[in-house]
Short mmCIF file of C-alpha atoms in Angstrom, two decimals:
data_model
loop_
_atom_site.label_atom_id
_atom_site.label_comp_id
_atom_site.label_asym_id
_atom_site.label_seq_id
_atom_site.Cartn_x
_atom_site.Cartn_y
_atom_site.Cartn_z
CA UNK U 1 -18.62 18.13 -8.47
CA UNK U 2 -22.01 16.52 -9.10
CA UNK U 3 -24.16 14.83 -6.52
CA UNK U 4 -24.78 11.16 -7.30
CA UNK U 5 -28.49 11.88 -7.76
CA UNK U 6 -27.59 13.92 -10.87
CA UNK U 7 -26.22 10.85 -12.72
CA UNK U 8 -29.69 9.34 -13.19
CA UNK U 9 -28.90 6.10 -11.33
CA UNK U 10 -31.36 3.40 -10.29
CA UNK U 11 -33.01 4.13 -6.90
CA UNK U 12 -31.50 1.00 -5.28
CA UNK U 13 -27.98 1.93 -6.43
CA UNK U 14 -28.47 5.50 -5.22
CA UNK U 15 -29.78 4.21 -1.88
CA UNK U 16 -26.57 2.18 -1.35
CA UNK U 17 -24.39 5.18 -2.22
CA UNK U 18 -26.34 7.40 0.20
CA UNK U 19 -26.14 4.86 3.05
CA UNK U 20 -22.37 4.61 2.55
CA UNK U 21 -22.23 8.34 3.28
CA UNK U 22 -21.14 9.51 -0.19
CA UNK U 23 -22.66 12.80 -1.26
CA UNK U 24 -20.57 14.35 -4.02
CA UNK U 25 -18.58 12.51 -6.65
CA UNK U 26 -14.77 12.72 -6.73
CA UNK U 27 -13.13 14.19 -9.88
CA UNK U 28 -12.54 10.79 -11.52
CA UNK U 29 -16.12 9.72 -10.74
CA UNK U 30 -17.45 13.01 -12.07
CA UNK U 31 -15.68 12.45 -15.40
CA UNK U 32 -15.88 8.67 -15.77
CA UNK U 33 -19.41 7.75 -14.61
CA UNK U 34 -21.30 9.68 -17.35
CA UNK U 35 -19.04 8.16 -20.05
CA UNK U 36 -19.35 4.64 -18.59
CA UNK U 37 -23.14 4.93 -18.38
CA UNK U 38 -23.29 5.50 -22.15
CA UNK U 39 -21.41 2.25 -22.79
CA UNK U 40 -18.50 3.99 -24.52
CA UNK U 41 -15.02 2.51 -24.06
CA UNK U 42 -13.00 4.45 -21.53
CA UNK U 43 -9.42 5.05 -20.41
CA UNK U 44 -9.33 6.51 -16.90
CA UNK U 45 -6.06 7.91 -15.62
CA UNK U 46 -6.13 8.29 -11.84
CA UNK U 47 -4.02 7.45 -8.81
CA UNK U 48 -5.09 4.92 -6.17
CA UNK U 49 -7.26 6.53 -3.51
CA UNK U 50 -9.14 8.87 -5.87
CA UNK U 51 -12.37 6.84 -5.85
CA UNK U 52 -11.78 5.07 -9.16
CA UNK U 53 -13.29 1.76 -7.95
CA UNK U 54 -16.68 3.43 -7.54
CA UNK U 55 -16.12 5.22 -10.86
CA UNK U 56 -16.44 1.90 -12.73
CA UNK U 57 -18.45 -0.09 -10.17
CA UNK U 58 -21.45 2.27 -9.99
CA UNK U 59 -22.20 2.27 -13.76
CA UNK U 60 -21.56 -1.49 -13.89
CA UNK U 61 -23.98 -2.32 -11.07
CA UNK U 62 -26.50 0.14 -12.49
CA UNK U 63 -26.75 -1.63 -15.86
CA UNK U 64 -26.73 -5.34 -14.87
CA UNK U 65 -30.27 -6.78 -14.53
CA UNK U 66 -30.76 -8.52 -11.20
CA UNK U 67 -32.37 -11.46 -13.07
CA UNK U 68 -29.14 -12.12 -15.00
CA UNK U 69 -27.64 -15.55 -14.19
CA UNK U 70 -24.49 -15.48 -16.34
CA UNK U 71 -21.03 -13.94 -15.91
CA UNK U 72 -21.59 -10.64 -17.74
CA UNK U 73 -18.76 -8.56 -16.27
CA UNK U 74 -15.07 -9.28 -15.74
CA UNK U 75 -12.74 -7.09 -13.65
CA UNK U 76 -9.00 -7.82 -13.68
CA UNK U 77 -6.71 -6.56 -10.90
CA UNK U 78 -2.96 -6.99 -10.27
CA UNK U 79 -3.16 -8.36 -6.70
CA UNK U 80 -5.44 -10.50 -4.60
CA UNK U 81 -5.68 -7.71 -2.02
CA UNK U 82 -7.09 -5.35 -4.64
CA UNK U 83 -9.44 -8.06 -5.96
CA UNK U 84 -10.85 -8.50 -2.45
CA UNK U 85 -11.20 -4.74 -1.93
CA UNK U 86 -12.96 -4.23 -5.28
CA UNK U 87 -15.30 -7.12 -4.48
CA UNK U 88 -16.07 -5.64 -1.06
CA UNK U 89 -16.87 -2.24 -2.56
CA UNK U 90 -19.08 -3.79 -5.25
CA UNK U 91 -20.83 -5.75 -2.48
CA UNK U 92 -21.56 -2.53 -0.58
CA UNK U 93 -22.75 -0.65 -3.66
CA UNK U 94 -25.02 -3.49 -4.83
CA UNK U 95 -26.44 -4.50 -1.45
CA UNK U 96 -29.98 -3.26 -2.20
CA UNK U 97 -30.06 -4.32 -5.85
CA UNK U 98 -28.76 -7.82 -5.11
CA UNK U 99 -26.04 -8.19 -7.74
CA UNK U 100 -23.75 -11.19 -7.10
CA UNK U 101 -19.99 -10.73 -7.40
CA UNK U 102 -17.08 -13.07 -6.66
CA UNK U 103 -13.34 -12.43 -6.17
CA UNK U 104 -11.04 -15.03 -7.78
CA UNK U 105 -7.37 -15.03 -6.79
CA UNK U 106 -4.37 -17.26 -6.08
CA UNK U 107 -3.64 -18.39 -2.54
CA UNK U 108 -7.25 -19.42 -1.93
CA UNK U 109 -8.50 -23.01 -2.30
CA UNK U 110 -9.59 -23.43 -5.92
CA UNK U 111 -12.25 -25.99 -4.93
CA UNK U 112 -13.89 -23.38 -2.75
CA UNK U 113 -13.88 -20.94 -5.68
CA UNK U 114 -15.42 -23.56 -8.00
CA UNK U 115 -18.24 -24.12 -5.48
CA UNK U 116 -18.82 -20.35 -5.27
CA UNK U 117 -18.97 -20.13 -9.07
CA UNK U 118 -21.93 -22.55 -9.05
CA UNK U 119 -23.95 -19.80 -7.34
CA UNK U 120 -23.82 -18.01 -10.72
CA UNK U 121 -22.20 -14.64 -9.95
CA UNK U 122 -22.78 -11.87 -12.47
CA UNK U 123 -19.45 -10.10 -11.83
CA UNK U 124 -16.05 -11.80 -11.52
CA UNK U 125 -13.12 -9.87 -10.01
CA UNK U 126 -9.85 -11.69 -10.42
CA UNK U 127 -6.11 -11.77 -10.89
CA UNK U 128 -5.01 -12.83 -14.40
CA UNK U 129 -3.15 -15.99 -13.33
CA UNK U 130 -6.01 -17.54 -11.35
CA UNK U 131 -8.56 -16.45 -13.98
CA UNK U 132 -6.61 -18.35 -16.66
CA UNK U 133 -6.49 -21.38 -14.36
CA UNK U 134 -10.30 -21.40 -14.13
CA UNK U 135 -10.68 -20.77 -17.87
CA UNK U 136 -8.44 -23.77 -18.64
CA UNK U 137 -10.46 -25.90 -16.20
CA UNK U 138 -13.63 -24.63 -17.94
CA UNK U 139 -15.03 -23.50 -14.58
CA UNK U 140 -15.25 -19.92 -15.91
CA UNK U 141 -16.65 -19.19 -19.37
CA UNK U 142 -16.38 -15.73 -20.87
CA UNK U 143 -18.81 -16.20 -23.80
CA UNK U 144 -21.45 -13.92 -22.25
CA UNK U 145 -19.19 -11.18 -20.86
CA UNK U 146 -20.46 -7.75 -21.89
CA UNK U 147 -18.16 -5.53 -19.79
CA UNK U 148 -14.41 -5.82 -19.12
CA UNK U 149 -12.54 -3.58 -16.67
CA UNK U 150 -8.75 -3.50 -16.28
CA UNK U 151 -7.95 -1.94 -12.90
CA UNK U 152 -4.43 -0.61 -12.21
CA UNK U 153 -3.36 -1.77 -15.65
CA UNK U 154 0.16 -0.33 -15.33
CA UNK U 155 0.71 -2.38 -12.17
CA UNK U 156 -0.51 -5.54 -13.93
CA UNK U 157 1.90 -5.03 -16.80
CA UNK U 158 4.77 -4.23 -14.39
CA UNK U 159 4.09 -7.58 -12.75
CA UNK U 160 4.40 -9.40 -16.08
CA UNK U 161 0.72 -10.13 -16.81
CA UNK U 162 0.65 -8.78 -20.40
CA UNK U 163 0.39 -12.21 -22.08
CA UNK U 164 -2.20 -13.45 -19.56
CA UNK U 165 -4.34 -10.35 -20.10
CA UNK U 166 -4.12 -10.70 -23.87
CA UNK U 167 -5.07 -14.40 -23.68
CA UNK U 168 -8.10 -13.61 -21.52
CA UNK U 169 -9.32 -10.65 -23.60
CA UNK U 170 -9.16 -12.71 -26.80
CA UNK U 171 -11.71 -15.08 -25.24
CA UNK U 172 -14.20 -12.28 -24.51
CA UNK U 173 -16.73 -11.38 -27.24
CA UNK U 174 -15.54 -8.47 -29.40
CA UNK U 175 -18.84 -6.67 -28.91
CA UNK U 176 -18.27 -5.52 -25.34
CA UNK U 177 -17.79 -2.46 -23.18
CA UNK U 178 -14.14 -2.09 -22.10
CA UNK U 179 -12.72 0.25 -19.46
CA UNK U 180 -9.05 0.60 -18.57
CA UNK U 181 -7.82 2.41 -15.45
CA UNK U 182 -4.16 3.24 -14.90
CA UNK U 183 -2.13 5.77 -12.91
CA UNK U 184 0.39 6.11 -15.75
CA UNK U 185 0.20 5.74 -19.53
CA UNK U 186 3.50 4.19 -20.68
CA UNK U 187 3.80 2.85 -24.26
CA UNK U 188 2.84 -0.73 -23.31
CA UNK U 189 -0.46 0.50 -21.80
CA UNK U 190 -1.13 2.54 -24.96
CA UNK U 191 -0.49 -0.54 -27.12
CA UNK U 192 -2.84 -2.62 -24.96
CA UNK U 193 -5.54 0.07 -25.28
CA UNK U 194 -5.11 0.25 -29.07
CA UNK U 195 -5.42 -3.52 -29.33
CA UNK U 196 -8.52 -4.05 -27.19
CA UNK U 197 -10.44 -0.74 -26.85
CA UNK U 198 -12.57 0.81 -29.58
CA UNK U 199 -12.36 4.59 -29.95
CA UNK U 200 -12.04 5.09 -26.16
CA UNK U 201 -12.66 8.37 -24.38
CA UNK U 202 -9.71 9.42 -22.21
CA UNK U 203 -10.41 11.03 -18.83
CA UNK U 204 -7.57 12.07 -16.54
CA UNK U 205 -7.31 13.53 -13.06
CA UNK U 206 -3.56 13.12 -12.50
CA UNK U 207 -2.25 15.93 -10.28
CA UNK U 208 0.84 17.91 -11.30
CA UNK U 209 2.81 16.73 -8.27
CA UNK U 210 3.07 13.04 -7.60
CA UNK U 211 2.45 13.50 -3.87
CA UNK U 212 -0.90 14.31 -2.34
CA UNK U 213 -1.24 18.00 -1.35
CA UNK U 214 -3.38 17.20 1.68
CA UNK U 215 -0.61 15.16 3.31
CA UNK U 216 1.45 16.97 5.93
CA UNK U 217 4.96 15.53 5.62
CA UNK U 218 7.68 15.71 8.27
CA UNK U 219 10.79 13.84 9.32
CA UNK U 220 12.62 13.28 12.59
CA UNK U 221 16.38 12.81 12.56
CA UNK U 222 17.18 10.09 15.05
CA UNK U 223 19.81 7.38 15.58
CA UNK U 224 18.82 3.81 14.78
CA UNK U 225 18.83 2.74 18.45
CA UNK U 226 16.50 5.61 19.40
CA UNK U 227 13.88 4.94 16.74
CA UNK U 228 11.55 2.80 18.82
CA UNK U 229 11.40 5.22 21.74
CA UNK U 230 10.78 7.98 19.21
CA UNK U 231 7.96 5.95 17.64
CA UNK U 232 6.33 5.34 21.03
CA UNK U 233 6.39 9.04 21.84
CA UNK U 234 5.09 9.96 18.39
CA UNK U 235 2.16 7.55 18.68
CA UNK U 236 1.32 8.94 22.13
CA UNK U 237 1.61 12.57 21.01
CA UNK U 238 -0.31 12.17 17.73
CA UNK U 239 -2.83 9.52 18.90
CA UNK U 240 -3.67 8.38 15.35
CA UNK U 241 -7.11 7.01 14.55
CA UNK U 242 -5.54 4.44 12.22
CA UNK U 243 -1.82 4.33 11.44
CA UNK U 244 0.29 2.31 9.01
CA UNK U 245 3.95 1.95 10.00
CA UNK U 246 6.32 0.83 7.25
CA UNK U 247 9.35 -1.34 7.97
CA UNK U 248 11.94 -2.28 5.36
CA UNK U 249 12.11 -6.01 6.01
CA UNK U 250 9.91 -8.87 7.14
CA UNK U 251 12.07 -9.33 10.23
CA UNK U 252 11.64 -5.64 11.07
CA UNK U 253 7.85 -5.90 10.78
CA UNK U 254 7.72 -8.95 13.06
CA UNK U 255 9.98 -7.40 15.70
CA UNK U 256 8.31 -4.00 15.57
CA UNK U 257 4.71 -5.28 15.81
CA UNK U 258 5.68 -7.54 18.72
CA UNK U 259 7.50 -4.67 20.47
CA UNK U 260 4.47 -2.36 20.09
CA UNK U 261 2.19 -5.05 21.56
CA UNK U 262 4.55 -5.45 24.54
CA UNK U 263 4.35 -1.71 25.12
CA UNK U 264 0.57 -1.87 25.21
CA UNK U 265 -0.26 -0.61 21.72
CA UNK U 266 -2.98 -2.23 19.64
CA UNK U 267 -0.83 -3.36 16.70
CA UNK U 268 -0.28 -6.22 14.26
CA UNK U 269 2.07 -6.94 11.35
CA UNK U 270 1.59 -7.68 7.63
CA UNK U 271 4.23 -9.10 5.30
CA UNK U 272 4.67 -11.56 2.46
CA UNK U 273 5.36 -14.65 4.61
CA UNK U 274 1.89 -14.67 6.15
CA UNK U 275 -0.70 -17.10 4.80
CA UNK U 276 -3.75 -15.69 3.07
CA UNK U 277 -5.90 -16.45 6.12
CA UNK U 278 -3.46 -14.61 8.39
CA UNK U 279 -3.37 -11.61 6.04
CA UNK U 280 -7.16 -11.50 5.82
CA UNK U 281 -7.44 -11.72 9.62
CA UNK U 282 -4.98 -8.83 10.18
CA UNK U 283 -6.72 -6.65 7.59
CA UNK U 284 -10.15 -7.40 9.05
CA UNK U 285 -8.95 -6.30 12.50
CA UNK U 286 -7.43 -3.11 11.03
CA UNK U 287 -10.57 -2.23 9.07
CA UNK U 288 -12.96 -2.77 11.98
CA UNK U 289 -10.72 -0.89 14.44
CA UNK U 290 -9.76 -3.90 16.60
CA UNK U 291 -6.19 -2.75 16.02
CA UNK U 292 -5.28 0.85 15.23
CA UNK U 293 -1.65 0.33 14.16
CA UNK U 294 -0.67 -1.81 11.15
CA UNK U 295 3.04 -2.54 10.62
CA UNK U 296 3.78 -3.55 7.02
CA UNK U 297 6.39 -4.01 4.31
CA UNK U 298 6.01 -2.26 0.95
CA UNK U 299 5.04 -5.46 -0.87
CA UNK U 300 2.46 -6.46 1.74
CA UNK U 301 0.84 -3.02 1.53
CA UNK U 302 0.65 -3.00 -2.28
CA UNK U 303 -2.94 -2.56 -3.39
CA UNK U 304 -4.02 -1.80 0.18
CA UNK U 305 -6.94 0.61 0.31
CA UNK U 306 -8.24 1.36 3.79
CA UNK U 307 -10.28 4.47 4.45
CA UNK U 308 -9.65 6.47 7.60
CA UNK U 309 -5.87 6.05 7.82
CA UNK U 310 -4.84 9.27 9.57
CA UNK U 311 -1.08 8.63 9.82
CA UNK U 312 1.64 6.91 7.81
CA UNK U 313 4.96 6.48 9.62
CA UNK U 314 8.12 5.44 7.79
CA UNK U 315 9.99 3.67 10.57
CA UNK U 316 12.56 2.86 7.87
CA UNK U 317 13.00 5.05 4.79
CA UNK U 318 12.08 3.28 1.54
CA UNK U 319 14.70 2.48 -1.08
CA UNK U 320 13.26 4.75 -3.78
CA UNK U 321 11.08 7.88 -4.10
CA UNK U 322 8.27 5.99 -5.84
CA UNK U 323 7.86 3.75 -2.81
CA UNK U 324 7.79 6.83 -0.59
CA UNK U 325 4.95 8.30 -2.65
CA UNK U 326 2.99 5.02 -2.58
CA UNK U 327 3.46 4.73 1.18
CA UNK U 328 2.32 8.20 2.16
CA UNK U 329 -0.56 7.94 -0.33
CA UNK U 330 -2.23 5.51 2.08
CA UNK U 331 -3.38 8.52 4.09
CA UNK U 332 -5.02 11.81 3.09
CA UNK U 333 -7.72 10.05 1.08
CA UNK U 334 -11.17 11.12 -0.01
CA UNK U 335 -10.45 14.79 0.69
CA UNK U 336 -9.35 14.20 4.27
CA UNK U 337 -6.10 15.50 5.66
CA UNK U 338 -3.35 13.03 6.41
CA UNK U 339 0.01 13.08 8.15
CA UNK U 340 3.21 11.32 7.11
CA UNK U 341 6.22 11.04 9.41
CA UNK U 342 9.61 9.54 8.57
CA UNK U 343 12.44 8.50 10.87
CA UNK U 344 15.78 9.32 9.26
CA UNK U 345 19.17 8.34 10.64
CA UNK U 346 22.02 10.87 10.23
CA UNK U 347 23.59 8.72 7.50
CA UNK U 348 20.31 8.73 5.54
CA UNK U 349 19.85 12.51 5.30
CA UNK U 350 21.30 12.55 1.76
CA UNK U 351 18.82 9.87 0.72
CA UNK U 352 15.96 11.95 2.16
CA UNK U 353 17.11 14.94 0.09
CA UNK U 354 17.14 12.65 -2.96
CA UNK U 355 13.47 11.76 -2.26
CA UNK U 356 12.65 15.47 -1.89
CA UNK U 357 14.24 16.29 -5.26
CA UNK U 358 12.42 13.55 -7.15
CA UNK U 359 9.01 14.17 -5.55
CA UNK U 360 9.47 17.97 -5.68
CA UNK U 361 8.21 18.21 -2.12
CA UNK U 362 9.88 19.80 0.87
CA UNK U 363 9.70 17.52 3.91
CA UNK U 364 9.91 19.61 7.04
CA UNK U 365 12.18 18.69 9.91
CA UNK U 366 10.59 18.22 13.35
CA UNK U 367 12.15 17.59 16.74
CA UNK U 368 11.82 14.24 18.48
CA UNK U 369 8.72 14.50 20.71
CA UNK U 370 9.58 14.99 24.36
CA UNK U 371 8.26 12.73 27.11
CA UNK U 372 6.06 15.63 28.32
CA UNK U 373 4.54 16.05 24.81
CA UNK U 374 3.81 12.32 24.64
CA UNK U 375 2.05 12.32 28.03
CA UNK U 376 0.12 15.46 27.16
CA UNK U 377 -1.03 13.92 23.87
CA UNK U 378 -2.41 10.81 25.57
CA UNK U 379 -4.18 12.89 28.21
CA UNK U 380 -5.70 15.18 25.57
CA UNK U 381 -7.24 12.27 23.67
CA UNK U 382 -8.57 10.70 26.89
CA UNK U 383 -10.13 14.03 27.92
CA UNK U 384 -11.80 14.29 24.50
CA UNK U 385 -13.26 10.81 24.93
CA UNK U 386 -14.62 11.79 28.36
CA UNK U 387 -16.27 14.89 26.90
CA UNK U 388 -17.87 12.83 24.11
CA UNK U 389 -19.46 10.57 26.75
CA UNK U 390 -20.71 13.61 28.69
CA UNK U 391 -22.28 15.07 25.54
CA UNK U 392 -23.97 11.76 24.72
CA UNK U 393 -25.35 11.61 28.29
CA UNK U 394 -24.87 7.87 28.30
CA UNK U 395 -23.61 7.45 31.87
CA UNK U 396 -26.68 7.43 34.17
CA UNK U 397 -25.88 4.03 35.73
CA UNK U 398 -22.52 5.40 36.94
CA UNK U 399 -23.89 8.49 38.70
CA UNK U 400 -24.56 6.80 42.04
CA UNK U 401 -20.97 5.62 42.49
CA UNK U 402 -19.71 9.01 41.32
CA UNK U 403 -21.76 10.83 43.99
CA UNK U 404 -20.47 8.49 46.71
CA UNK U 405 -16.85 9.04 45.62
CA UNK U 406 -17.29 12.82 45.51
CA UNK U 407 -18.60 12.82 49.08
CA UNK U 408 -15.33 11.24 50.24
CA UNK U 409 -12.68 12.59 47.85
CA UNK U 410 -11.65 15.82 46.16
CA UNK U 411 -13.11 16.14 42.63
CA UNK U 412 -9.77 17.13 41.07
CA UNK U 413 -8.06 14.11 42.62
CA UNK U 414 -10.82 11.81 41.41
CA UNK U 415 -10.70 13.13 37.85
CA UNK U 416 -6.90 12.97 37.75
CA UNK U 417 -7.04 9.33 38.90
CA UNK U 418 -9.65 8.56 36.24
CA UNK U 419 -7.45 10.15 33.55
CA UNK U 420 -4.48 8.10 34.72
CA UNK U 421 -6.54 4.92 34.60
CA UNK U 422 -8.04 5.65 31.17
CA UNK U 423 -4.77 6.85 29.69
CA UNK U 424 -3.13 3.56 30.58
CA UNK U 425 0.38 3.50 31.89
CA UNK U 426 2.93 2.52 29.29
CA UNK U 427 4.38 -0.87 30.12
CA UNK U 428 7.99 -0.50 31.15
CA UNK U 429 9.40 -3.12 28.79
CA UNK U 430 12.92 -2.90 27.43
CA UNK U 431 12.85 -3.21 23.63
CA UNK U 432 15.81 -4.28 21.50
CA UNK U 433 15.27 -4.27 17.73
CA UNK U 434 17.80 -5.70 15.30
CA UNK U 435 19.39 -2.65 13.63
CA UNK U 436 18.99 -2.16 9.88
CA UNK U 437 21.81 -0.80 7.75
CA UNK U 438 21.17 2.78 6.57
CA UNK U 439 20.15 3.42 2.99
CA UNK U 440 22.80 5.22 1.01
CA UNK U 441 21.87 8.08 -1.29
CA UNK U 442 22.19 7.09 -4.91
CA UNK U 443 25.36 8.80 -6.07
CA UNK U 444 26.20 8.18 -9.70
CA UNK U 445 29.88 7.77 -10.37
CA UNK U 446 31.50 7.79 -13.81
CA UNK U 447 33.00 4.51 -14.91
CA UNK U 448 36.75 4.99 -15.31
CA UNK U 449 36.87 2.61 -18.25
CA UNK U 450 34.10 4.31 -20.26
CA UNK U 451 35.17 7.96 -20.15
CA UNK U 452 32.33 8.99 -17.92
CA UNK U 453 29.55 7.00 -19.64
CA UNK U 454 27.24 5.27 -17.21
CA UNK U 455 25.57 1.93 -17.48
CA UNK U 456 21.80 1.88 -16.94
CA UNK U 457 22.07 -0.92 -14.42
CA UNK U 458 24.14 1.14 -11.96
CA UNK U 459 21.36 1.93 -9.51
CA UNK U 460 18.71 -0.48 -10.65
CA UNK U 461 18.72 -2.91 -7.75
CA UNK U 462 20.33 -5.38 -10.12
CA UNK U 463 17.16 -5.72 -12.16
CA UNK U 464 19.07 -5.74 -15.41
CA UNK U 465 21.50 -8.21 -13.91
CA UNK U 466 19.08 -10.99 -13.16
CA UNK U 467 17.59 -9.53 -9.97
CA UNK U 468 20.69 -9.92 -7.87
CA UNK U 469 21.41 -6.31 -6.96
CA UNK U 470 21.11 -6.96 -3.23
CA UNK U 471 22.25 -10.54 -3.12
CA UNK U 472 25.37 -10.11 -5.21
CA UNK U 473 24.67 -13.54 -6.66
CA UNK U 474 25.03 -14.54 -10.29
CA UNK U 475 23.76 -11.55 -12.24
CA UNK U 476 23.41 -12.58 -15.84
CA UNK U 477 23.36 -10.68 -19.02
CA UNK U 478 26.45 -9.08 -20.58
CA UNK U 479 27.98 -5.72 -19.75
CA UNK U 480 24.96 -3.83 -18.49
CA UNK U 481 23.56 -6.59 -16.32
CA UNK U 482 27.00 -7.44 -15.04
CA UNK U 483 27.66 -3.93 -13.84
CA UNK U 484 24.16 -3.52 -12.44
CA UNK U 485 24.37 -6.68 -10.40
CA UNK U 486 27.92 -6.17 -9.26
CA UNK U 487 27.50 -2.72 -7.77
CA UNK U 488 28.96 -3.88 -4.47
CA UNK U 489 32.00 -5.24 -6.26
CA UNK U 490 33.01 -2.00 -7.92
CA UNK U 491 32.28 0.34 -5.02
CA UNK U 492 32.65 -2.14 -2.21
CA UNK U 493 34.78 0.11 -0.02
CA UNK U 494 31.98 2.61 0.56
CA UNK U 495 29.04 0.21 0.36
CA UNK U 496 30.47 -2.42 2.68
CA UNK U 497 29.81 -4.96 -0.05
CA UNK U 498 26.04 -4.53 0.34
CA UNK U 499 25.33 -5.67 -3.19
CA UNK U 500 27.73 -8.56 -3.35
CA UNK U 501 30.14 -10.52 -1.29
CA UNK U 502 33.20 -9.32 -3.13
CA UNK U 503 35.11 -6.09 -3.54
CA UNK U 504 37.00 -4.03 -6.12
CA UNK U 505 39.01 -6.56 -8.17
CA UNK U 506 36.91 -9.57 -7.41
CA UNK U 507 38.15 -12.23 -9.75
CA UNK U 508 35.71 -13.75 -12.20
CA UNK U 509 33.21 -11.27 -13.50
CA UNK U 510 34.23 -8.59 -11.01
CA UNK U 511 34.29 -5.70 -13.48
CA UNK U 512 31.25 -6.59 -15.52
CA UNK U 513 33.11 -8.87 -17.85
CA UNK U 514 31.49 -10.30 -20.92
CA UNK U 515 32.54 -13.79 -19.92
CA UNK U 516 29.22 -15.70 -19.91
CA UNK U 517 27.46 -12.64 -18.40
CA UNK U 518 28.66 -13.51 -14.91
CA UNK U 519 29.11 -9.94 -13.78
CA UNK U 520 27.72 -10.31 -10.32
CA UNK U 521 29.26 -13.60 -9.32
CA UNK U 522 32.26 -11.99 -7.59
CA UNK U 523 34.53 -14.67 -6.11
CA UNK U 524 36.96 -12.32 -4.32
CA UNK U 525 36.73 -12.29 -0.56
CA UNK U 526 37.26 -8.70 0.59
CA UNK U 527 33.71 -7.36 0.58
CA UNK U 528 31.44 -8.00 3.55
CA UNK U 529 27.81 -9.06 3.50
CA UNK U 530 25.47 -6.67 5.31
CA UNK U 531 24.51 -7.71 8.79
CA UNK U 532 20.81 -7.83 7.98
CA UNK U 533 19.64 -10.70 5.82
CA UNK U 534 19.72 -10.03 2.08
CA UNK U 535 16.71 -12.26 1.69
CA UNK U 536 14.63 -9.74 3.61
CA UNK U 537 15.40 -7.14 0.97
CA UNK U 538 14.79 -9.38 -2.00
CA UNK U 539 11.76 -11.35 -0.94
CA UNK U 540 9.55 -9.27 1.29
#
């Protein structure tokens, strides 16, 4: 890898990079920065966490004159969280040069954004929907844009932004520098690149395995009721610098973060029901170390990029292998080692094996930490902190009291008492979490009426049936959608009616009938709704 000095960057840009502590470029930076500096269109294929933001931000900041007072660069991102993170990184990298950038996203007061736009930023980082809103209000004009960057393009298209992106790009001058970054290159991304990029150079640093090799993965088999005690012991034994704990539902996140606080842990929760101000406040505390444990749902953590996360803990297993990969990818970044733990109930072991097969990674089994291991872990970390203070020699004002105490008490007793005090006794609070139903392994069954042929919607969370795979509501759309959204109807005896409130022969639409595409309506009354709220699954 090159050092950043070898790229021929402006001194002020190089100074910012050096002060941030970066020495060598990452693989995507090594390949992308030289191409971007020439002004050639670029397609960069790289996963989140590989340093791709700096790969496009450094050349961009390097080429914009500080005297420029127009919007000359536009960066589009799929989520407001990512827009904020990109803006923060650009702010850090341009601090000495003085380039002005502004994040634009939904959920923030548009009047405030309009006032900020009057300060004439040179770089706009925004989500497609809010950008179009400003364009229609004529508060953002793209006539002078010279550089366009599409960040996490596959995620943007998955979220349905294709038309918005096309509308925006058609308003940007054709003579421009365009860069597209994406973890995957499906056909729709290729079509977008063909439409808006000119003879782009393709650079890729996608690893062969979809999981990060520096992440140590393990699971603990434990019953649902024992999970919280297991988590407490694990946190004590591992003493993570920063940890993200994933819960499956919003209710789980709320209960778990509150329970951790009651037990004396420095924790807070993040999910989709929080306001933007609440989300920003939680993330600020996590980034500056005010809290060291963040409890989150998958959706809330999407686009999250926090350096220094040492541990990811799956308190609840995710529904699919892709989510597992995204979750554990929050640690082990920038060449550092990371650790991922998962709690698995006995009824979820098959689902864990399914994740192993898809990710082609063996997840090792570990025993539940004992109480002795938990206590030892806390004492070890406290002892290390004591030694750091001794090495720094920053304790002179405490020597007098120490000498007085040593004259009266045994040194071992004094140190043991100090360790007990610093370790902090765990608050003896009884914790009761609402249990979550276990995730079933996806077992494909042949349809008896189609001679073994399977419908695509069978395990698709009802996506092809109008999004009602968990609710069991009205899943529209002919045979395939009907079957996909009525999974609970057909196999209700083993699934406890998780996907619908009806079972086997459930009256109208029960078998995926073609009648008005009502496959998932299910009026029969035998199936049972899961105890945990379906809305948590659908909306978090």
